[in-house]
PDB file of C-alpha atoms and ligand atoms in Angstrom:
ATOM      1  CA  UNK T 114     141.728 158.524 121.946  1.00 98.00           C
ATOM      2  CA  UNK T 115     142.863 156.978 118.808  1.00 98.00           C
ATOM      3  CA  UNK T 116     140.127 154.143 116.869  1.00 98.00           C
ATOM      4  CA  UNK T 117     140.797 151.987 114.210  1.00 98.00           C
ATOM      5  CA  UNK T 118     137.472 151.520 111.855  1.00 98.00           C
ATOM      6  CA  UNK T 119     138.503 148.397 110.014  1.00 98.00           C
ATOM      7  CA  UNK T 120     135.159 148.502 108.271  1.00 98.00           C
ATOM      8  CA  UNK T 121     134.870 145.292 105.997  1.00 98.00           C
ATOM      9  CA  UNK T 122     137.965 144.255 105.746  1.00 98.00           C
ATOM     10  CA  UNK T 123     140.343 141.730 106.428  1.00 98.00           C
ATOM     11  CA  UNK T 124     139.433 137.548 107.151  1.00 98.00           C
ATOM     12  CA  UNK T 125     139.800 135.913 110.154  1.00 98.00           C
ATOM     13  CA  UNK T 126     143.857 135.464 110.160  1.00 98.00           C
ATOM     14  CA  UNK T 127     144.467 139.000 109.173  1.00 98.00           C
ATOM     15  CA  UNK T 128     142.371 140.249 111.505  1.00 98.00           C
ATOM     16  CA  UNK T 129     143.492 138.244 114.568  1.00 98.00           C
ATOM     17  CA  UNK T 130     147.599 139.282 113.388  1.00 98.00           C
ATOM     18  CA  UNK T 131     146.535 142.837 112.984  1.00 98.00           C
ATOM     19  CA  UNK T 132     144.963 142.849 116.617  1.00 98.00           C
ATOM     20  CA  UNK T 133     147.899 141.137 118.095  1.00 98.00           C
ATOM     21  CA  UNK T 134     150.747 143.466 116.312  1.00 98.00           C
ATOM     22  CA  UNK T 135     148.165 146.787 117.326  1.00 98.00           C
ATOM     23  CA  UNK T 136     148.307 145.286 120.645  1.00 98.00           C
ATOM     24  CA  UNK T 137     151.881 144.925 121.197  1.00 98.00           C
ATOM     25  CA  UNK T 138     152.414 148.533 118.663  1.00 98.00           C
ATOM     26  CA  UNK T 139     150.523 150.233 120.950  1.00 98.00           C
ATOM     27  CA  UNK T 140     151.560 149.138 124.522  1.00 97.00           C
ATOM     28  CA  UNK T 141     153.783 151.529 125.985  1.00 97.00           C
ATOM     29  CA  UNK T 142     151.332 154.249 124.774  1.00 97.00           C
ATOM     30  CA  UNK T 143     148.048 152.995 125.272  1.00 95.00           C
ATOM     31  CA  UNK T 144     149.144 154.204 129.326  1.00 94.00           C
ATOM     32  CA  UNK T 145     148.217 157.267 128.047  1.00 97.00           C
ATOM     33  CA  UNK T 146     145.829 157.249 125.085  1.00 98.00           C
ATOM     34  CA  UNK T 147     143.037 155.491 124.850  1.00 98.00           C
ATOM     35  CA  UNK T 148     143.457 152.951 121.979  1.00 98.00           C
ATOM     36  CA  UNK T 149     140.598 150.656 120.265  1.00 98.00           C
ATOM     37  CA  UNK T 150     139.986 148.518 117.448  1.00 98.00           C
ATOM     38  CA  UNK T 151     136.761 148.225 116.072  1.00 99.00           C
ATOM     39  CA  UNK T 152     137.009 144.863 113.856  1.00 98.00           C
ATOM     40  CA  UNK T 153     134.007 143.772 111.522  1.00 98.00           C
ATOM     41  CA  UNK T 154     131.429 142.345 113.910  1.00 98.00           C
ATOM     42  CA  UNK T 155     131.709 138.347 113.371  1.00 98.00           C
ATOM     43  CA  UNK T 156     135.319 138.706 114.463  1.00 98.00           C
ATOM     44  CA  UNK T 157     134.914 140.471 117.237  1.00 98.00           C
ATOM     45  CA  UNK T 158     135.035 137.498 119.367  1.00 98.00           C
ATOM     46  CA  UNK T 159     138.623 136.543 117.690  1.00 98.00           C
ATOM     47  CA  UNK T 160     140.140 140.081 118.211  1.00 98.00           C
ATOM     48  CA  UNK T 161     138.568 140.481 121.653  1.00 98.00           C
ATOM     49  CA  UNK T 162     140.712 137.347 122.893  1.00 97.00           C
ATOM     50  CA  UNK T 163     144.015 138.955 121.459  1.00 97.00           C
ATOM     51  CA  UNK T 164     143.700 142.321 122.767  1.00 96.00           C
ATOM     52  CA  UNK T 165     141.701 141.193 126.856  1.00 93.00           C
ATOM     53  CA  UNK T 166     145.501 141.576 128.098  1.00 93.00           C
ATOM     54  CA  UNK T 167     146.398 144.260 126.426  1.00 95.00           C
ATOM     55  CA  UNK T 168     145.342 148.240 126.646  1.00 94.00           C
ATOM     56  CA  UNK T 169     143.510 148.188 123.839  1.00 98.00           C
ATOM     57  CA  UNK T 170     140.011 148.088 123.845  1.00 98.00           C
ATOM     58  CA  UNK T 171     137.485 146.820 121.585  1.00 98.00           C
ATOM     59  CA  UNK T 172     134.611 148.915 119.495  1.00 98.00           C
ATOM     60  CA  UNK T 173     132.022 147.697 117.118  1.00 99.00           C
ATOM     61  CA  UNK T 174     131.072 149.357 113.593  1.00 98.00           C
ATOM     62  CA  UNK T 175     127.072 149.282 114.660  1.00 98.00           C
ATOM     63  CA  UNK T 176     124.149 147.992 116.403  1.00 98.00           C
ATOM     64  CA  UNK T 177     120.909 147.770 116.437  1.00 98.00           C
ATOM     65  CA  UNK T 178     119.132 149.373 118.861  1.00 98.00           C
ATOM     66  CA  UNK T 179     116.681 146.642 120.690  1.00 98.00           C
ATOM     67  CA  UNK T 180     118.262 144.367 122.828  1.00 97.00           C
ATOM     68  CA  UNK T 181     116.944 141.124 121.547  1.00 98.00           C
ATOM     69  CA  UNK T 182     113.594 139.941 118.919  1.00 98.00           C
ATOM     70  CA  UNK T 183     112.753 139.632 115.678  1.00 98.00           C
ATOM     71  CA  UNK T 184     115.489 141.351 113.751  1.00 98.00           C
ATOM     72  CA  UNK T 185     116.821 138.830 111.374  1.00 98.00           C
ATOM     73  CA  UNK T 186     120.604 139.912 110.950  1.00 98.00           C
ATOM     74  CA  UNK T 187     121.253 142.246 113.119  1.00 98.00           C
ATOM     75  CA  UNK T 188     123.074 142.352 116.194  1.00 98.00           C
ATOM     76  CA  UNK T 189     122.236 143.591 119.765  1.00 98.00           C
ATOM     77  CA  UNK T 190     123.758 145.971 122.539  1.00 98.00           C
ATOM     78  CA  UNK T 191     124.169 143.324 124.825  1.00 98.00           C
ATOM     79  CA  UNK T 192     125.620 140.748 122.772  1.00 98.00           C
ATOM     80  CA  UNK T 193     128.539 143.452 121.759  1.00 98.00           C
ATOM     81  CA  UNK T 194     128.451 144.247 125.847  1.00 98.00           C
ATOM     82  CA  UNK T 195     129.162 139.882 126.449  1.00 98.00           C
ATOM     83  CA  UNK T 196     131.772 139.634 123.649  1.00 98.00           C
ATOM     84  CA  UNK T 197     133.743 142.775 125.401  1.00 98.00           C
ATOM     85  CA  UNK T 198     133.049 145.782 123.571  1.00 98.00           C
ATOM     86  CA  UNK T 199     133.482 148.781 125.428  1.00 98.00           C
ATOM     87  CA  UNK T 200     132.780 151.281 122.665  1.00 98.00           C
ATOM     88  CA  UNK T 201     130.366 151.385 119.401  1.00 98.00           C
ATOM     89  CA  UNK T 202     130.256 153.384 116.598  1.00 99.00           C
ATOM     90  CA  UNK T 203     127.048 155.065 115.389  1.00 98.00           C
ATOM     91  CA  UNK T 204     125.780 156.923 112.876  1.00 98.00           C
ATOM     92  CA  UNK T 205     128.779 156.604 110.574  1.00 98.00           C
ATOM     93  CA  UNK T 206     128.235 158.838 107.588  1.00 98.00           C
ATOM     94  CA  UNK T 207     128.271 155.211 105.378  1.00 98.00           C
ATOM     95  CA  UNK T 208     125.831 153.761 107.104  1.00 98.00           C
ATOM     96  CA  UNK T 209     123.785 156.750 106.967  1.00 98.00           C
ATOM     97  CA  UNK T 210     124.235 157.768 103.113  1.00 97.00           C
ATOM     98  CA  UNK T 211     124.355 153.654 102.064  1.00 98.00           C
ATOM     99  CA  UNK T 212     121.591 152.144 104.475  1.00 98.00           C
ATOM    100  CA  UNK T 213     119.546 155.174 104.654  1.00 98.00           C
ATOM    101  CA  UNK T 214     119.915 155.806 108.623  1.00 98.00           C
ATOM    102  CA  UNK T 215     118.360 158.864 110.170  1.00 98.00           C
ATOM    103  CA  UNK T 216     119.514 160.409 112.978  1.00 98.00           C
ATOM    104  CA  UNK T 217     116.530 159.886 115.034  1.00 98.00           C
ATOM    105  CA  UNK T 218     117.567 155.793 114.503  1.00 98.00           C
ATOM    106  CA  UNK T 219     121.255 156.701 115.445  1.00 98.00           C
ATOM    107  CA  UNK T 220     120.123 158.641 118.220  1.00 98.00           C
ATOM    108  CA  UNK T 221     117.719 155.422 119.221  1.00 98.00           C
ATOM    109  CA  UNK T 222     120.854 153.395 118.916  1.00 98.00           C
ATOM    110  CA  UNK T 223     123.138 155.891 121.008  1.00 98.00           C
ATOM    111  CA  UNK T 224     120.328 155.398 123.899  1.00 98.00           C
ATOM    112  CA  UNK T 225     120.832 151.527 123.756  1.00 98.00           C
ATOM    113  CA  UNK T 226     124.730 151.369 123.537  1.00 98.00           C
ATOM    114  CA  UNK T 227     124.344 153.795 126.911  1.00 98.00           C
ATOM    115  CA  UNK T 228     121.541 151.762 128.571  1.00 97.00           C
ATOM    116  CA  UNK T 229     124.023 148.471 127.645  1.00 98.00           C
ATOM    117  CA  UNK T 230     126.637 149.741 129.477  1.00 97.00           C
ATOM    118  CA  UNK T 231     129.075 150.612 126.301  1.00 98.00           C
ATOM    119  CA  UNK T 232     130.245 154.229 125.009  1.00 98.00           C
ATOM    120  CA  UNK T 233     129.019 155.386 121.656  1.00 98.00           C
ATOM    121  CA  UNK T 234     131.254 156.641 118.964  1.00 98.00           C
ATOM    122  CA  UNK T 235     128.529 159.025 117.448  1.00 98.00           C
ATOM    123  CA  UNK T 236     129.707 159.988 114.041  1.00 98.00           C
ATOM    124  CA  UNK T 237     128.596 163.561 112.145  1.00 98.00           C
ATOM    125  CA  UNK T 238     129.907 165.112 108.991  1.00 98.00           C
ATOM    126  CA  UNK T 239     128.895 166.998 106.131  1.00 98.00           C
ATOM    127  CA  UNK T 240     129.416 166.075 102.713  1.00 97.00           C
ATOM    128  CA  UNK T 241     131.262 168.343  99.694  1.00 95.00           C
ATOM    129  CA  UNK T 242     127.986 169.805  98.861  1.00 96.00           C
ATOM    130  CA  UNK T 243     127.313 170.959 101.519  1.00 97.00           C
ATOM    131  CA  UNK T 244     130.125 172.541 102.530  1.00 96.00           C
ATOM    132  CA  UNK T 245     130.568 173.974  99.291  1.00 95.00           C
ATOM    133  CA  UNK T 246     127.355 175.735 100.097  1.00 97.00           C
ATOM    134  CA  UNK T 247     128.266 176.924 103.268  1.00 97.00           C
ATOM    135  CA  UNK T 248     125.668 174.741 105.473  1.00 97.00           C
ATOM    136  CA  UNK T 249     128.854 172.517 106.909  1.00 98.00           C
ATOM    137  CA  UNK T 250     128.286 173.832 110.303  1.00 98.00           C
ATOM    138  CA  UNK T 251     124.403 173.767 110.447  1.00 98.00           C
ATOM    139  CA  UNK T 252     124.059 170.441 108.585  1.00 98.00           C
ATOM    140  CA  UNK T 253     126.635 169.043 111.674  1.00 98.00           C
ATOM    141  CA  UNK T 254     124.978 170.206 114.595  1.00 98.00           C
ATOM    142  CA  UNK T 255     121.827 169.337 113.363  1.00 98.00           C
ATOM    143  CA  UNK T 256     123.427 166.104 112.991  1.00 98.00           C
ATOM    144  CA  UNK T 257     124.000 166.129 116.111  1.00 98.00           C
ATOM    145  CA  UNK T 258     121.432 167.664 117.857  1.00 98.00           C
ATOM    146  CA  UNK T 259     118.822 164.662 116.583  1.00 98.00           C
ATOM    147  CA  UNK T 260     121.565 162.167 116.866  1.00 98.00           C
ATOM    148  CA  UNK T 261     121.498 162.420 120.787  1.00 98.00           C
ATOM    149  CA  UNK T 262     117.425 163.229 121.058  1.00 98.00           C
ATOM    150  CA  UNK T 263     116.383 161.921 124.532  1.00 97.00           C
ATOM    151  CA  UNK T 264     120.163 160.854 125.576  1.00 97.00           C
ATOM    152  CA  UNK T 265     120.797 161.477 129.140  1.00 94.00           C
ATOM    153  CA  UNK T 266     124.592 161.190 130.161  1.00 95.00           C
ATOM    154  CA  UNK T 267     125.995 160.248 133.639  1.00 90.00           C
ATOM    155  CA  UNK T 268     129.289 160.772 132.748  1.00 91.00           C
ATOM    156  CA  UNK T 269     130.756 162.730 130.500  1.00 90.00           C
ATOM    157  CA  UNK T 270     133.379 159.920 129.247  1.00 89.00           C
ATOM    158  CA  UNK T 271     130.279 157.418 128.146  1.00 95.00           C
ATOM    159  CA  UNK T 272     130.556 159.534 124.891  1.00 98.00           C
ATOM    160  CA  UNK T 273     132.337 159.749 122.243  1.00 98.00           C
ATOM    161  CA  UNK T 274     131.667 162.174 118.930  1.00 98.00           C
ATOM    162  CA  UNK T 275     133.503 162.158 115.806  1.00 98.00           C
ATOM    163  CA  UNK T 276     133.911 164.466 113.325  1.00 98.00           C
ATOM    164  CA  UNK T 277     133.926 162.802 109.743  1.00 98.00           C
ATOM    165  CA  UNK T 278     133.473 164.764 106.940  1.00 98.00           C
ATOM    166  CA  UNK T 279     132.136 162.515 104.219  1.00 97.00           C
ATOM    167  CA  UNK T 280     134.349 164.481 101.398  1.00 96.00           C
ATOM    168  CA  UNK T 281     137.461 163.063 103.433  1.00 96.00           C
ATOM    169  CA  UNK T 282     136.675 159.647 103.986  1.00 94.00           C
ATOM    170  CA  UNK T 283     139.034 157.644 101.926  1.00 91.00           C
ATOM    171  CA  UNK T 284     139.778 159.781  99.728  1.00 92.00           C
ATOM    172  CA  UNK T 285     143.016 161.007 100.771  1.00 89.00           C
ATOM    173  CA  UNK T 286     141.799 164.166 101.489  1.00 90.00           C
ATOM    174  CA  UNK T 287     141.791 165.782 104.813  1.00 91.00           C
ATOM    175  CA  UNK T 288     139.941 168.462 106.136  1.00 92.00           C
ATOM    176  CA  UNK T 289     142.876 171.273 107.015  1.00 96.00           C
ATOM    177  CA  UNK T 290     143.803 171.510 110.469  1.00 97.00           C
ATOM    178  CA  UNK T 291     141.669 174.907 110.338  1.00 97.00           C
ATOM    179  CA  UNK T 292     138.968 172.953 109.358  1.00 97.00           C
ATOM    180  CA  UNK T 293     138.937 170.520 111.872  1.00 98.00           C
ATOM    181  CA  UNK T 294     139.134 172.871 114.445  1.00 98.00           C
ATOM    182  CA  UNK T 295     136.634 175.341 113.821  1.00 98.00           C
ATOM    183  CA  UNK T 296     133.705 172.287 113.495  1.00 98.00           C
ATOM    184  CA  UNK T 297     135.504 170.573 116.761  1.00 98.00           C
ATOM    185  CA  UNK T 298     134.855 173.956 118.694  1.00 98.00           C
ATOM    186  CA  UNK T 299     131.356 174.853 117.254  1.00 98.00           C
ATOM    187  CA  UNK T 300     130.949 170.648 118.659  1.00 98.00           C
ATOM    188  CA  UNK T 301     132.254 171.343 121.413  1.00 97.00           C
ATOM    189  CA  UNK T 302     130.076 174.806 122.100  1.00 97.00           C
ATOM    190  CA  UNK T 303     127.210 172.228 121.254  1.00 97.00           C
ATOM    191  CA  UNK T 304     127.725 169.567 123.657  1.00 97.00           C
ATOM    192  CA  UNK T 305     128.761 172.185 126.700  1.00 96.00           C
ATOM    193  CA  UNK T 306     125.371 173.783 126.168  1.00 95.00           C
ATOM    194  CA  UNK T 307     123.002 170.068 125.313  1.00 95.00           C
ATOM    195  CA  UNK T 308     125.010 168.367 128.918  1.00 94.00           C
ATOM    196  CA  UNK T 309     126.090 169.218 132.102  1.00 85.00           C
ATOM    197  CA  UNK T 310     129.924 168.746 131.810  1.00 86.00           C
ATOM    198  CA  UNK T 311     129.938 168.392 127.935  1.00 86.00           C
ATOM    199  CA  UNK T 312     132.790 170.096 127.453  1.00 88.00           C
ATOM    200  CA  UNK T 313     134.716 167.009 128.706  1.00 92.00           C
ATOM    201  CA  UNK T 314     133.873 165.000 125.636  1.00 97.00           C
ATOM    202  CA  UNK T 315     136.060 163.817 123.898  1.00 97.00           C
ATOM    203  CA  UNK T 316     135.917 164.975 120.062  1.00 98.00           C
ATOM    204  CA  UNK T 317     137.653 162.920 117.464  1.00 98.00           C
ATOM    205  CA  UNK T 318     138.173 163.651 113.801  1.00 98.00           C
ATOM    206  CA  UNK T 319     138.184 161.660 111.119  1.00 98.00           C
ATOM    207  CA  UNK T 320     138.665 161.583 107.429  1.00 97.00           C
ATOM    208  CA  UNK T 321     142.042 160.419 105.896  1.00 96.00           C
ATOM    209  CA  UNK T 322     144.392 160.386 109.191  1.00 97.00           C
ATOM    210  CA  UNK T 323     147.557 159.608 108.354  1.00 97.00           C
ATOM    211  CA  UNK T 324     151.183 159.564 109.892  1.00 98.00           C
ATOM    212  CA  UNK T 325     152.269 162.381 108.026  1.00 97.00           C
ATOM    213  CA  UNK T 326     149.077 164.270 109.006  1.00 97.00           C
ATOM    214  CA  UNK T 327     148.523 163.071 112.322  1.00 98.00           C
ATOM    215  CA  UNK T 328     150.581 165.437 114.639  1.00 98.00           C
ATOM    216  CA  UNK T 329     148.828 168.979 113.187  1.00 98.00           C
ATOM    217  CA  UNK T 330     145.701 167.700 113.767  1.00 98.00           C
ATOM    218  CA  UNK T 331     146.235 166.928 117.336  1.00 98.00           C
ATOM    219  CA  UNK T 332     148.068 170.163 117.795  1.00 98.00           C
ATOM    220  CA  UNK T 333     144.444 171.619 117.241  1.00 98.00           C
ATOM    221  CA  UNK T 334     143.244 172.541 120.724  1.00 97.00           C
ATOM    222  CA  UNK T 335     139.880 170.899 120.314  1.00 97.00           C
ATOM    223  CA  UNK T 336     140.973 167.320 118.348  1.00 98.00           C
ATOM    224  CA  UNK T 337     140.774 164.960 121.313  1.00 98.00           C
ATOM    225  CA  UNK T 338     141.792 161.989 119.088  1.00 98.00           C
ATOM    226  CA  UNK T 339     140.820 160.553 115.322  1.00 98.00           C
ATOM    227  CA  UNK T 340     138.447 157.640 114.341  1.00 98.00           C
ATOM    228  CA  UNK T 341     141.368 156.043 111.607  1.00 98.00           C
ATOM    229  CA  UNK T 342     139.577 154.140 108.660  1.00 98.00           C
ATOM    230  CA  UNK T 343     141.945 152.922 106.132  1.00 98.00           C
ATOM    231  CA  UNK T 344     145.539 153.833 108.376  1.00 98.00           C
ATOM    232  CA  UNK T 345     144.004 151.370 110.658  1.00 98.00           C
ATOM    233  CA  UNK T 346     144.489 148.581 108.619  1.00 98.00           C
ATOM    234  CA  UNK T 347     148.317 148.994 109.265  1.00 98.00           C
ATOM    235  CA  UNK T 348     149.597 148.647 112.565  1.00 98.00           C
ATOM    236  CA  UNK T 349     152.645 150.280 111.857  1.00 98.00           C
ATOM    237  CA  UNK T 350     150.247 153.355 110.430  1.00 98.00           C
ATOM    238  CA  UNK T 351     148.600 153.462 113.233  1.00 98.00           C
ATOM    239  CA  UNK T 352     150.829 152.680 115.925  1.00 98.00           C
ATOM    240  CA  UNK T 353     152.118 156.036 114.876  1.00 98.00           C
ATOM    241  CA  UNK T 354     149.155 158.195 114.610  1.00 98.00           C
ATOM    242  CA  UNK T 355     148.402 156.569 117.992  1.00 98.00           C
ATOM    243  CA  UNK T 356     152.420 157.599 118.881  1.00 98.00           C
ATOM    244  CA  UNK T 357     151.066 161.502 117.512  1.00 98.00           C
ATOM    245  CA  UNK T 358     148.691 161.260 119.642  1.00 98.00           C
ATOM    246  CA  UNK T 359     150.856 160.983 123.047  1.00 98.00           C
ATOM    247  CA  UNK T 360     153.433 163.265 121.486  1.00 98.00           C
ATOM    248  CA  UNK T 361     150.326 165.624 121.298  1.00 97.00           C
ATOM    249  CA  UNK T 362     149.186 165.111 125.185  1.00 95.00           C
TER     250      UNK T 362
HETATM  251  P1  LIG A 415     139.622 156.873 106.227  1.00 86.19           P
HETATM  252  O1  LIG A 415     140.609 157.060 107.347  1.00 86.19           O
HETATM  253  O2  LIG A 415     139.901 155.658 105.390  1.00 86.19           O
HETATM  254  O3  LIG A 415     139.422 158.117 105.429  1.00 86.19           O
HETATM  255  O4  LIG A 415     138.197 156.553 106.925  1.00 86.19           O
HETATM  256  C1  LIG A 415     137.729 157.385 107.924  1.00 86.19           C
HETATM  257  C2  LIG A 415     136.538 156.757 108.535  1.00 86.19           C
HETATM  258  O5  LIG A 415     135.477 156.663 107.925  1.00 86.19           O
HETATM  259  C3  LIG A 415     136.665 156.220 109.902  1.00 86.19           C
HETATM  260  O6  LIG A 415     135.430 155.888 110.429  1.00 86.19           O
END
């Protein structure tokens, strides 16, 4: 699975022209990758209509978790469900370190996103700190382990995780392909043991993904895809990452 996080960016022209040229980018290999857009939320209504005959699928950058009331701004499972999301992200590392999220509200907002019928992108990472301390492994299953408190899975395909270290999040700097893998497998360990069938989750990474650094991260056994922030604002960029990614299958 390759995702485009186009965070806040682009107005309502650029956004419907990247859709359309992801859309027709990405046709012959969205067959066999899962490809999705996930557009800033008062567009997804726009991008939804360009991409409802293609293979691309839509994704939204958050939720909140009660489905309708007294919320003033926010948006709710279903109404991302009615405009045709079929994925949303949670717990994004800037929505975590700028808004203050915990991981028991991620974790409240995974629940919804499942009970609504969507697939949660459910995003963990340590920062350089951290890492430079040695805790990047314990910080991001611990992440992870309150991030899906009480979340029951029927199938193993409602969920996504990705793997964002915050150090490599636009900053041109991605975690090595050693990296990557060693956190995707201690994940993966993680999710075999916390779900029946967990080791069918798909794993994404995601933290500078480029063309030129696509194809050695997919070669990594446990890299099931990338969540693609700024790349994603290009559809030629990520027509090829999402190219990589078939190459890689
Ligand atoms: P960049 O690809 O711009 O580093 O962003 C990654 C990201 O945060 C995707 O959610």
């Amino acid at each position: 699975m390759v995702a485009g996080n186009w965070k806040m960016n682009l107005g309502l022209a650029d956004a419907v022209r990247l859709a359309s040229d992801v859309a027709r980018e990405t046709a012959d290999d969205a067959r066999a990758v899962t490809v999705a857009v996930c557009p800033p939320t008062i567009w997804l209504e726009a991008v939804a209509e360009r991409v409802r005959t293609s293979g691309v699928a839509l994704g939204a950058q958050d939720v909140h978790p009660e489905a309708s009331g007294a919320f003033t701004g926010e948006v709710a499972p279903p109404m991302l469900r009615e405009v045709g999301a079929r994925y949303v992200i949670v717990g994004h590392s800037e929505r975590r370190q700028l808004f203050g999220e915990s991981s028991a509200f991620v974790a409240e907002k995974a629940r919804a996103v499942l009970a609504a019928g969507m697939a949660p992108i459910l995003c963990v990472g340590e920062t350089l700190d951290e890492r430079e301390g040695g805790d990047a492994e314990a910080v991001v299953l611990g992440q992870l382990a309150e991030s899906l408190d009480g979340v029951a899975l029927d199938d193993p395909a409602g969920l996504v995780v990705a793997y964002e270290p915050v150090w490599a999040i636009g900053t041109g700097r991605t975690a090595t392909p050693d990296q990557a893998q060693t956190m995707h497998a201690a994940v993966r360990a993680a999710l075999a043991e916390r779900f029946g069938g967990g080791e069918k989750i798909e794993i994404l990474y995601g933290g500078s993904v480029k063309p030129g650094n696509a194809a050695e991260l997919f070669a990594q056994p446990d890299l099931d895809g990338a969540l693609v922030g700024g790349a994603s604002l290009d559809a030629d960029a990520f027509a090829a990452i999402v190219a990589a990614a078939r190459a890689s299958l």
